[in-house]
Short mmCIF file of C-alpha atoms and ligand atoms in Angstrom, two decimals:
data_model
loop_
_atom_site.label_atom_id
_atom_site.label_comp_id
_atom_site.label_asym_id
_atom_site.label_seq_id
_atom_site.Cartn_x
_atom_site.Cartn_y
_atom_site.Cartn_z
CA UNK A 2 -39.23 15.60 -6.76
CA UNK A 3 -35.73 15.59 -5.50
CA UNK A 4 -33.20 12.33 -4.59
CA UNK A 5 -33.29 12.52 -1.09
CA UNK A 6 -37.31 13.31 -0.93
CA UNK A 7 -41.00 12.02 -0.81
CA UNK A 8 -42.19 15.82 -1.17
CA UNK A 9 -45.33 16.09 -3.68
CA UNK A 10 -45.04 18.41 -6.39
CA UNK A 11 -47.71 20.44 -4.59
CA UNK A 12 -45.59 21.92 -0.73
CA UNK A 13 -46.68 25.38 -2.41
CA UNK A 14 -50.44 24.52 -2.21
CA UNK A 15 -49.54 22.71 0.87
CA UNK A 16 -47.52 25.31 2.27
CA UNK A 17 -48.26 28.93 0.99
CA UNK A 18 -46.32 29.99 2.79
CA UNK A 19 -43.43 28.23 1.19
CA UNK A 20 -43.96 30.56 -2.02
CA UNK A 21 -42.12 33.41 0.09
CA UNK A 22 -39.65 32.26 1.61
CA UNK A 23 -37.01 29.22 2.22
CA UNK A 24 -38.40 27.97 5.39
CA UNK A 25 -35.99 26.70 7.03
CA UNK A 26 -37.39 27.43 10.93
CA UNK A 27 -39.72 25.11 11.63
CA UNK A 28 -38.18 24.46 14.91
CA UNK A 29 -38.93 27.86 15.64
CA UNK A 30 -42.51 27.80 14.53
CA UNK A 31 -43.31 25.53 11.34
CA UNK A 32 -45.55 27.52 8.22
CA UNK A 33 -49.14 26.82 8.81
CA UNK A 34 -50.40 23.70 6.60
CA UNK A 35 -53.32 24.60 4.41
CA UNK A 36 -55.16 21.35 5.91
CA UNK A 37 -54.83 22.95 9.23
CA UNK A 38 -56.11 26.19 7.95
CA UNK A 39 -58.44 25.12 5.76
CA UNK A 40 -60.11 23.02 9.25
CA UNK A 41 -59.00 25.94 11.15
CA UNK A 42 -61.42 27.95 9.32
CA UNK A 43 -64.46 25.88 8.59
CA UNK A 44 -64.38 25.41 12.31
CA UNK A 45 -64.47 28.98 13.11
CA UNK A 46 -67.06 29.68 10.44
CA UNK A 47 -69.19 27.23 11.94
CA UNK A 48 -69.29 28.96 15.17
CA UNK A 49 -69.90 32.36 13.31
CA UNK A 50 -72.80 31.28 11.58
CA UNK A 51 -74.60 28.58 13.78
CA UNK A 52 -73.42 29.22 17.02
CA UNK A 53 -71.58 26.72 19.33
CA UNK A 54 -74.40 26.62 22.41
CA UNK A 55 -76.68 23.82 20.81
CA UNK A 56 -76.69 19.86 21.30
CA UNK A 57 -74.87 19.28 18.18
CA UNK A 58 -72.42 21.45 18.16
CA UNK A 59 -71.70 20.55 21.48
CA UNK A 60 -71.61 17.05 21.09
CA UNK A 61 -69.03 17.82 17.86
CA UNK A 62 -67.29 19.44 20.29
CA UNK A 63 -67.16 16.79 22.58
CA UNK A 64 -66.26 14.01 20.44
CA UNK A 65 -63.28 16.39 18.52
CA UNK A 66 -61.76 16.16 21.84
CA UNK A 67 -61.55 12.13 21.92
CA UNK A 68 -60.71 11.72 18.53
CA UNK A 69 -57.57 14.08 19.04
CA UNK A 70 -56.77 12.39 21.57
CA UNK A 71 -56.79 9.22 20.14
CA UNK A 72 -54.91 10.93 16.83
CA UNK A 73 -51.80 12.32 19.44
CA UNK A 74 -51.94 8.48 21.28
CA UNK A 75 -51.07 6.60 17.77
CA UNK A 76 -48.33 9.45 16.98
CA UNK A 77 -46.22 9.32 19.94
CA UNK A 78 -47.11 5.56 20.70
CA UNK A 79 -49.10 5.58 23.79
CA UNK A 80 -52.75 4.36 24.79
CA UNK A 81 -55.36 7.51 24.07
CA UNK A 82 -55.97 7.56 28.16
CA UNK A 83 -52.72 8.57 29.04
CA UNK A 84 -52.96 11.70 26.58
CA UNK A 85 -54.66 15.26 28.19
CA UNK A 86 -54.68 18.04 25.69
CA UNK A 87 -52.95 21.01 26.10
CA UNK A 88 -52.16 24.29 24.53
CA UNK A 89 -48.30 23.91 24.18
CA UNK A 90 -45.18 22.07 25.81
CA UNK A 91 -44.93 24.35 28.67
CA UNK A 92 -48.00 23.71 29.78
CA UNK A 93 -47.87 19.84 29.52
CA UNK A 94 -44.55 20.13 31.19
CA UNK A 95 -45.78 22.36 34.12
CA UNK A 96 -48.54 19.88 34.62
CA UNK A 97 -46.29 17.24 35.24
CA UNK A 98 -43.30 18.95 37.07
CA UNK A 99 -45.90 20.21 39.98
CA UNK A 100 -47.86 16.87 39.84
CA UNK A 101 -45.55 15.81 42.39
CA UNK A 102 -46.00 16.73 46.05
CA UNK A 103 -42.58 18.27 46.86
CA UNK A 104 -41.34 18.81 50.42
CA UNK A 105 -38.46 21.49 50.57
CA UNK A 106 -34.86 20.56 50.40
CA UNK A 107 -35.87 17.57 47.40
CA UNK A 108 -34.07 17.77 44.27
CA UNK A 109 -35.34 18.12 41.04
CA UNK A 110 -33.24 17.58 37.82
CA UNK A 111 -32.64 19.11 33.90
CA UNK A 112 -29.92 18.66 31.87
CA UNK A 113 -27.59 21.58 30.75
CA UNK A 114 -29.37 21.59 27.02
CA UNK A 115 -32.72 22.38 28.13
CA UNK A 116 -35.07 25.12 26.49
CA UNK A 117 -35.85 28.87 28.34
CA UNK A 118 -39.53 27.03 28.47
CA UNK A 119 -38.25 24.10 30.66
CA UNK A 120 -35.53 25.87 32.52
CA UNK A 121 -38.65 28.28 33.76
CA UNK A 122 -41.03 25.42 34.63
CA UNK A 123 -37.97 24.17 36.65
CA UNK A 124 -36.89 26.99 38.54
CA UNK A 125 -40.52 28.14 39.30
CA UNK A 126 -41.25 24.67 40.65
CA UNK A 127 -38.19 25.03 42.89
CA UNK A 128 -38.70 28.67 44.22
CA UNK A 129 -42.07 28.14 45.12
CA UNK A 130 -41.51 24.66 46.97
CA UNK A 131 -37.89 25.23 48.13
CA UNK A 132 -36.09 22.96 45.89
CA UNK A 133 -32.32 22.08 44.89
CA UNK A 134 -32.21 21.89 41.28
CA UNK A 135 -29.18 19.69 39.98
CA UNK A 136 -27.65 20.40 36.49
CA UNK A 137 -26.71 17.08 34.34
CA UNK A 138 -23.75 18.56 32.58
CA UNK A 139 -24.36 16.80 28.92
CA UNK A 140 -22.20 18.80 26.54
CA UNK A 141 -23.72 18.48 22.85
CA UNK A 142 -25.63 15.70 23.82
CA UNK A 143 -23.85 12.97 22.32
CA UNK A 144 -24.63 9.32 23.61
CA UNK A 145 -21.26 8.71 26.34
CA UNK A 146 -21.58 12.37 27.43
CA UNK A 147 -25.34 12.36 27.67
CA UNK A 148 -25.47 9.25 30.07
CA UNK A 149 -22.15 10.04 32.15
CA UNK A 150 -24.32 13.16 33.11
CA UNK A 151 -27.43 11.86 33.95
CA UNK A 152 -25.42 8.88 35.99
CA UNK A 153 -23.71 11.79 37.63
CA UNK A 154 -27.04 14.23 38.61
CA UNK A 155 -28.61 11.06 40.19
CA UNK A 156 -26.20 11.02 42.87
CA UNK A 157 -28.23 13.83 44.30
CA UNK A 158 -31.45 12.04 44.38
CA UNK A 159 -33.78 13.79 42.34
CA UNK A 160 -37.31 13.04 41.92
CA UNK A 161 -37.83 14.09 38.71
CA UNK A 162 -35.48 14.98 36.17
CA UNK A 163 -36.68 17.26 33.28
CA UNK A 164 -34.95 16.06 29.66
CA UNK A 165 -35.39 16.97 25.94
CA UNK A 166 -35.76 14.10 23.92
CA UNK A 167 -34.34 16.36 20.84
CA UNK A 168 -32.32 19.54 22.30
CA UNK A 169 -33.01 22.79 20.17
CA UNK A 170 -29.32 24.10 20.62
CA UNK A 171 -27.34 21.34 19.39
CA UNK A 172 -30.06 18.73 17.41
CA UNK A 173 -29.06 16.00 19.19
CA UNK A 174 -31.59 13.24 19.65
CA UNK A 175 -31.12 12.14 23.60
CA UNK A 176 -31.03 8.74 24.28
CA UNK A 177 -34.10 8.76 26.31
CA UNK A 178 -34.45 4.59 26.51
CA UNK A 179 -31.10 4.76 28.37
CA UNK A 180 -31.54 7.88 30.31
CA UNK A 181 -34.97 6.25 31.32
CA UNK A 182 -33.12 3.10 32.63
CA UNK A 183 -30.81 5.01 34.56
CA UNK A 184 -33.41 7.31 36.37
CA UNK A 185 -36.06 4.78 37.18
CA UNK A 186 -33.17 2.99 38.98
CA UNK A 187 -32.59 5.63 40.99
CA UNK A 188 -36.36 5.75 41.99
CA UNK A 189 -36.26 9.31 39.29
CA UNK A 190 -39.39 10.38 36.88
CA UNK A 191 -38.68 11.65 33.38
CA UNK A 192 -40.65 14.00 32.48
CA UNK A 193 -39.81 14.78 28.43
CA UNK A 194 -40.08 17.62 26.93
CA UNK A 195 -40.59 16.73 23.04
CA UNK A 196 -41.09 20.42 21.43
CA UNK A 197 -38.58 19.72 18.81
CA UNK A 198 -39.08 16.05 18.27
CA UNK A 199 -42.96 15.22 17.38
CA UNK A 200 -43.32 15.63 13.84
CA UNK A 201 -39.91 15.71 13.17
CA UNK A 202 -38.45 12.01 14.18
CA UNK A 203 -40.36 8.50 15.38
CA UNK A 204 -41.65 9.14 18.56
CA UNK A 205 -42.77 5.80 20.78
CA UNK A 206 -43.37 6.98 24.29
CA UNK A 207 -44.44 3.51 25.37
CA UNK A 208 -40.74 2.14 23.94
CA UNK A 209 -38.90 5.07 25.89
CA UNK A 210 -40.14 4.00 28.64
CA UNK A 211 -40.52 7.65 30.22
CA UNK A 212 -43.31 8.81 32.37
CA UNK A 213 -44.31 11.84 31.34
CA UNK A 214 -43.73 13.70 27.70
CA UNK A 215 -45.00 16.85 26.46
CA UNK A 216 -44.96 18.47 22.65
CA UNK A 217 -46.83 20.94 20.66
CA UNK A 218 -48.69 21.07 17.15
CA UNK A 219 -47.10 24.33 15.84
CA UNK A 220 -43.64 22.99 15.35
CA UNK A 221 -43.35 20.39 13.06
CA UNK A 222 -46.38 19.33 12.55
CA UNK A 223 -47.49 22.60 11.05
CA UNK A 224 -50.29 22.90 13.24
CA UNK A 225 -52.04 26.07 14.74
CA UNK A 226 -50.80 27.65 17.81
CA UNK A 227 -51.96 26.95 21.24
CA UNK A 228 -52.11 23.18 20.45
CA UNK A 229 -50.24 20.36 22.07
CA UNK A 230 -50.72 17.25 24.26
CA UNK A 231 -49.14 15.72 27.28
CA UNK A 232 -48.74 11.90 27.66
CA UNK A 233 -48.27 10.73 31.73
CA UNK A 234 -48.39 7.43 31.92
CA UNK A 235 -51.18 5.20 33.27
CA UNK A 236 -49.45 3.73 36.13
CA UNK A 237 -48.79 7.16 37.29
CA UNK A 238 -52.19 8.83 37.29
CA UNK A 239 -52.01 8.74 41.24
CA UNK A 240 -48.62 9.82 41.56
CA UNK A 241 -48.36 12.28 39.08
CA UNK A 242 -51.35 14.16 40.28
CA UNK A 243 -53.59 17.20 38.92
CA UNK A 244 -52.56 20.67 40.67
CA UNK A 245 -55.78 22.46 39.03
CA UNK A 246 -59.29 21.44 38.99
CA UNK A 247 -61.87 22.45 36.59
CA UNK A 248 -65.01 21.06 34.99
CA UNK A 249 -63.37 19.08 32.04
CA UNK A 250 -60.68 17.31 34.30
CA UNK A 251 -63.23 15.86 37.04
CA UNK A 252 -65.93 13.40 38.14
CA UNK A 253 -69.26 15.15 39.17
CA UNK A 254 -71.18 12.16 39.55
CA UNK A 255 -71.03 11.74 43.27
CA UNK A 256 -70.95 15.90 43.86
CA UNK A 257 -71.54 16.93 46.87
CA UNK A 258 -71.13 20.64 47.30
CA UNK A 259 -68.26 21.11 50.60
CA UNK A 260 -67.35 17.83 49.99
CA UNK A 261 -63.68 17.89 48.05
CA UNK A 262 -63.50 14.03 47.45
CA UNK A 263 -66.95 14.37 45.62
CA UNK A 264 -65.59 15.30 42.65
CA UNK A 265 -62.45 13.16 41.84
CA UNK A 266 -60.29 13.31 38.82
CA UNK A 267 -61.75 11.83 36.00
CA UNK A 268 -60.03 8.24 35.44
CA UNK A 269 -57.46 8.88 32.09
CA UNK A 270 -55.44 11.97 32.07
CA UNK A 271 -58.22 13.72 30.90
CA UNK A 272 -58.05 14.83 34.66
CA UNK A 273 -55.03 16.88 33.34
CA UNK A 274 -57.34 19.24 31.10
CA UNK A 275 -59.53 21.75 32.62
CA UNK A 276 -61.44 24.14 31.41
CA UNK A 277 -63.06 25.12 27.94
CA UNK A 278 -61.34 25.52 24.78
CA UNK A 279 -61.05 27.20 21.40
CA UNK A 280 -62.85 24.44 19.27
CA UNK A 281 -61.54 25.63 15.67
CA UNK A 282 -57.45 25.24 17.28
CA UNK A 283 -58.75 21.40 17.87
CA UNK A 284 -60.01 20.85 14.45
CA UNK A 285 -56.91 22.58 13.36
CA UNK A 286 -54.40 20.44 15.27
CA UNK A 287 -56.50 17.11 13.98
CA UNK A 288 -55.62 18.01 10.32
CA UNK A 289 -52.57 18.68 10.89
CA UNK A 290 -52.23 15.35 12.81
CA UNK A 291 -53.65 13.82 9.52
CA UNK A 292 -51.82 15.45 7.26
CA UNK A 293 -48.59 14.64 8.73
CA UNK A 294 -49.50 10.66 8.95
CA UNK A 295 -50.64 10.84 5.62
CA UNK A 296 -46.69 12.42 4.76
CA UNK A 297 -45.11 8.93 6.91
CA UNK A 298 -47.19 7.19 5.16
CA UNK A 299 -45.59 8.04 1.62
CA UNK A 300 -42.44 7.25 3.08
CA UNK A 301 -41.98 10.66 4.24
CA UNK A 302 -41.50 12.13 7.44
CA UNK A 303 -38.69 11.28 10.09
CA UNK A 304 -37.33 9.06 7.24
CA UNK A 305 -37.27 12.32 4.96
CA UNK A 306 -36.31 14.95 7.80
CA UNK A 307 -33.23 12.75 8.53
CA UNK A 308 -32.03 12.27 4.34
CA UNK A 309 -32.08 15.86 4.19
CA UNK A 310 -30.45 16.83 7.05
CA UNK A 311 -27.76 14.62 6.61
CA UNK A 312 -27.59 16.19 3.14
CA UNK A 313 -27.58 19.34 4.78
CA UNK A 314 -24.79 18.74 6.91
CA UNK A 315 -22.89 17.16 3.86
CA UNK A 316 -23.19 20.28 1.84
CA UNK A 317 -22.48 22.89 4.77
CA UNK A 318 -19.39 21.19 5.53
CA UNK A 319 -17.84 20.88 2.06
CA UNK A 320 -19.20 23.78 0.01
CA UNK A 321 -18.40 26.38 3.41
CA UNK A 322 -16.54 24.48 5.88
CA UNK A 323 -18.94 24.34 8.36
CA UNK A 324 -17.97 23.42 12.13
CA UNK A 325 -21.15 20.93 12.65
CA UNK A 326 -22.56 20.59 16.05
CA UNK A 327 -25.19 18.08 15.80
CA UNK A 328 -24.49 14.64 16.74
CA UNK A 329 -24.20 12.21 13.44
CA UNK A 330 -26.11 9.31 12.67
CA UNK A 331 -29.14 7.98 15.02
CA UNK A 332 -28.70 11.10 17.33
CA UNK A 333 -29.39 13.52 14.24
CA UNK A 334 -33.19 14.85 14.03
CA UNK A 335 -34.22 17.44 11.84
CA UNK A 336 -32.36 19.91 13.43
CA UNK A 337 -28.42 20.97 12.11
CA UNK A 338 -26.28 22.92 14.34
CA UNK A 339 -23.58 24.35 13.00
CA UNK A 340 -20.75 27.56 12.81
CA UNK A 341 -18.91 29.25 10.25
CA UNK A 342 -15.46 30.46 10.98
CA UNK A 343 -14.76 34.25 11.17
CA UNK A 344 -18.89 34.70 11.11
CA UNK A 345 -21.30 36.54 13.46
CA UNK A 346 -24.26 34.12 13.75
CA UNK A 347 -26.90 37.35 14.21
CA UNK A 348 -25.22 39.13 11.63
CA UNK A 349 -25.81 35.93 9.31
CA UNK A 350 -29.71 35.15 10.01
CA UNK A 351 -30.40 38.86 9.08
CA UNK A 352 -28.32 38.25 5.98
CA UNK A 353 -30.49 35.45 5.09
CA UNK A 354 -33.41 36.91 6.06
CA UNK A 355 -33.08 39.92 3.86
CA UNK A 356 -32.97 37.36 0.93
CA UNK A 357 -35.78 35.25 1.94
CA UNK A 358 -33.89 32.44 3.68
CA UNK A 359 -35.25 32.24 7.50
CA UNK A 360 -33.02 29.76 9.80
CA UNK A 361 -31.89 31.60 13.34
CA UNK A 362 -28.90 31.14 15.99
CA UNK A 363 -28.88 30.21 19.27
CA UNK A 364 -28.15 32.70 22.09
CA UNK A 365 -25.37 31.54 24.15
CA UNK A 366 -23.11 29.09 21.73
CA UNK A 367 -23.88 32.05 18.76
CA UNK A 368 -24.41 28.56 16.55
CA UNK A 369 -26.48 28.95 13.55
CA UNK A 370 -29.60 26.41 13.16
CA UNK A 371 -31.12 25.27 10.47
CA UNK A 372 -34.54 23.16 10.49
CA UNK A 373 -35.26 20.13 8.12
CA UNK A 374 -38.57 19.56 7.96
CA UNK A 375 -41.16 16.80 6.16
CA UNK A 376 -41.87 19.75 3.16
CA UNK A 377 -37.96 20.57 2.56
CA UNK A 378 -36.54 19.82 -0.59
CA UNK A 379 -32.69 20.30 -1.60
CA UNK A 380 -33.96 23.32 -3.36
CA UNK A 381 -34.13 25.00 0.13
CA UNK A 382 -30.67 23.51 0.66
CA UNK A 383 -28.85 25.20 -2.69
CA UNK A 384 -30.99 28.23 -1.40
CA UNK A 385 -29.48 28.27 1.90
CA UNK A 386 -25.59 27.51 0.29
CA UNK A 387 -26.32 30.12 -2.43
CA UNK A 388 -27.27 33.06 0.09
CA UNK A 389 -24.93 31.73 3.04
CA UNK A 390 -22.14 32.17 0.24
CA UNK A 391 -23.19 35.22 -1.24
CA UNK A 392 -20.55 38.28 -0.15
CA UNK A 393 -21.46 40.10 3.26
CA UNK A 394 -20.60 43.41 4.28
CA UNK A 395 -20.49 41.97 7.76
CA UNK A 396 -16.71 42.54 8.78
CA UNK A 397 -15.00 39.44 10.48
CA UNK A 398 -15.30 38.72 13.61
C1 PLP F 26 -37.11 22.42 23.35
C2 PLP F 26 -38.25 23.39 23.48
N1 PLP F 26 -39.06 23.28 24.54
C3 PLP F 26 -40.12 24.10 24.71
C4 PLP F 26 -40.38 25.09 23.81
C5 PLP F 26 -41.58 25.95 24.04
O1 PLP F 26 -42.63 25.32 23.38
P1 PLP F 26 -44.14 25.74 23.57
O2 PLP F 26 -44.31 27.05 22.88
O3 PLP F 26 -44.87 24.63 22.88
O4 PLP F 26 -44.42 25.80 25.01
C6 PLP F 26 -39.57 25.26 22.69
C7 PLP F 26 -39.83 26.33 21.72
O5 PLP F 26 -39.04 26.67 20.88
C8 PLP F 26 -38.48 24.38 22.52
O6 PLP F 26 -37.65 24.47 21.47
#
């Protein structure tokens, strides 16, 4: 056990995958937890061997769905009706950006640190409906900077404005709370996307105060792929609406076949899910749900992501002279930005890589980034100084 940590003995049973490498990517994709595997499997076997069309398995199937829910609700801090699964961030984010109906010429905002995934579910929205889209200029994402932009972009009256709450470039934790303030003034939804902050620092939705928030299980939590959830917020069920229909998302009660209003969205934001799904990937993201509680509630966690980041950034800036780009103290998550002088950052992660140490850069800025996550030790940090120090035959740049 190291100083800074509250990781058991046993991340390599946890974490095989941990025996190969330094994982130090997570915000990338995190290594697949056995306890997610482990459910992943049984699931799947189960629906080898028995089948999945009788009453039971049905039912199971059912009731996995409401108990995930209710699992995502108490993690991000939210009641379990204002959670619809999905299958990743961009889909939860899609779901609410088009909820809305647009008339062309409205505005729609992001803020210049967004991801590929929500700069796409942006700029989609706005070809199709004839959009402006408005660009809060935010720099690294610090607090002043962060909130001068978003004060700025509402001059244009958006309707929405599309925000990380952690930004994968720089690390920095947005300050949603404020951001949220500042928009709903302005008559704005925030719609969050919260890829690289579920699983990685204390997420309480119902605190932010935002209205719609999307994340993903494979991430952080060390879930499977093609898991995630979307929180939209109960008072905004009828504003935010469903754009697709399908069995699982409405009412059938009253159906009446020609008859659209027959078959009404189903009250929660269930009516945000909508057709059938790969049961074992549900199990899957419910033990990894578990098993990432069960790691806050040894006092690991956001409380151990952010002591070894911070000792991350402590070492990279006196043992190499880092440049660090990530915002210090409540803004860090478990993401660390950073450059070395006179270093190509490509050139670097396929140094690393060669010697087992897998951390990546970030197109654009060419800044290296390295992911602290609840299973890393400083063992993975004297393994990341050790090979980032080792001679390169990379010539300066
Ligand atoms: C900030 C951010 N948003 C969205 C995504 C895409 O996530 P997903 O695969 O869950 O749609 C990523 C993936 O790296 C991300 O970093």
């Amino acid at each position: 056990m190291t100083r800074t940590s509250v990781v058991p003995s046993t991340r390599i049973a946890e974490f095989p995958a941990l025996e190969h490498v330094t994982y130090l990517n997570s915000g990338s994709a995190g290594p697949l937890s056995r306890a997610a595997a482990d459910a992943l499997t049984a699931a799947l076997h189960e629906e080898y061997t028995r089948g999945r069309a009788d009453a039971a398995s049905w039912t199971a199937f059912l009731d996995s769905r409401v108990g995930l829910r209710a699992a995502l609700a108490e993690l991000v801090g939210c009641a379990a009706p204002e959670v619809a699964l999905t299958h990743h961030t961009t889909e939860g984010l899609n779901i609410a950006l088009w909820g809305l109906d647009w008339a062309p010429g409205e505005h729609i905002a992001l803020t210049s640190l967004e991801h590929d995934a929500g700069i796409a579910a942006v700029n989609t929205l706005a070809v199709r409906h004839g959009l402006s889209v408005d660009v809060a200029e935010i720099g690294l994402g610090g607090v002043e900077e962060t909130l001068a932009g978003i004060e700025e972009v509402m001059r244009r009256r958006p309707r929405m404005l599309m925000i990380s709450h952690v930004a994968y470039s720089t690390g920095a934790v947005l300050p949603l709370r404020e951001v949220a303030r500042i928009a709903h003034a302005h008559d704005c939804l925030v719609v969050v996307d919260g890829a690289q902050a579920v699983g990685a620092i204390e997420v309480d939705v119902t605190a932010l105060d935002v209205d719609a928030y999307s994340f993903n299980g494979y991430k952080w939590l060390c879930g499977p792929e093609g898991s995630g959830g979307l929180v939209v917020r109960e008072r905004l069920h009828e504003r935010i609406r469903p754009s697709h229909g399908g069995a699982f998302g409405v009412s059938f009660a009253g159906a009446q076949l020609g008859e659209p209003a027959s078959t009404p969205p189903l009250p929660g934001a269930e009516r945000y899910e909508s057709g059938s799904w790969f049961r074992p990937q549900l199990r899957g993201l419910q033990a990894a749900v578990d098993w990432y509680q069960g790691r806050v509630a040894e006092g690991g966690g956001p409380r151990h992501i952010s002591a070894i980041a911070a000792h991350t950034v402590r070492r990279l800036e006196r043992e190499l002279g880092a440049v660090i780009h990530t915002p210090d103290g409540p803004q860090r998550s478990g993401l660390v930005a950073f450059s070395l002088p006179d270093r190509d950052s490509r050139a670097v992660v396929a140094q690393l890589e060669s010697v087992g140490v897998i951390i990546r850069s970030i197109p654009g800025s060419g800044h290296l980034r390295v992911s602290c996550a609840a299973f890393t030790t400083e063992e993975d940090i004297t393994a990341l100084i050790a090979a980032l120090s080792a001679p390169s035959d990379q010539s300066p740049v």
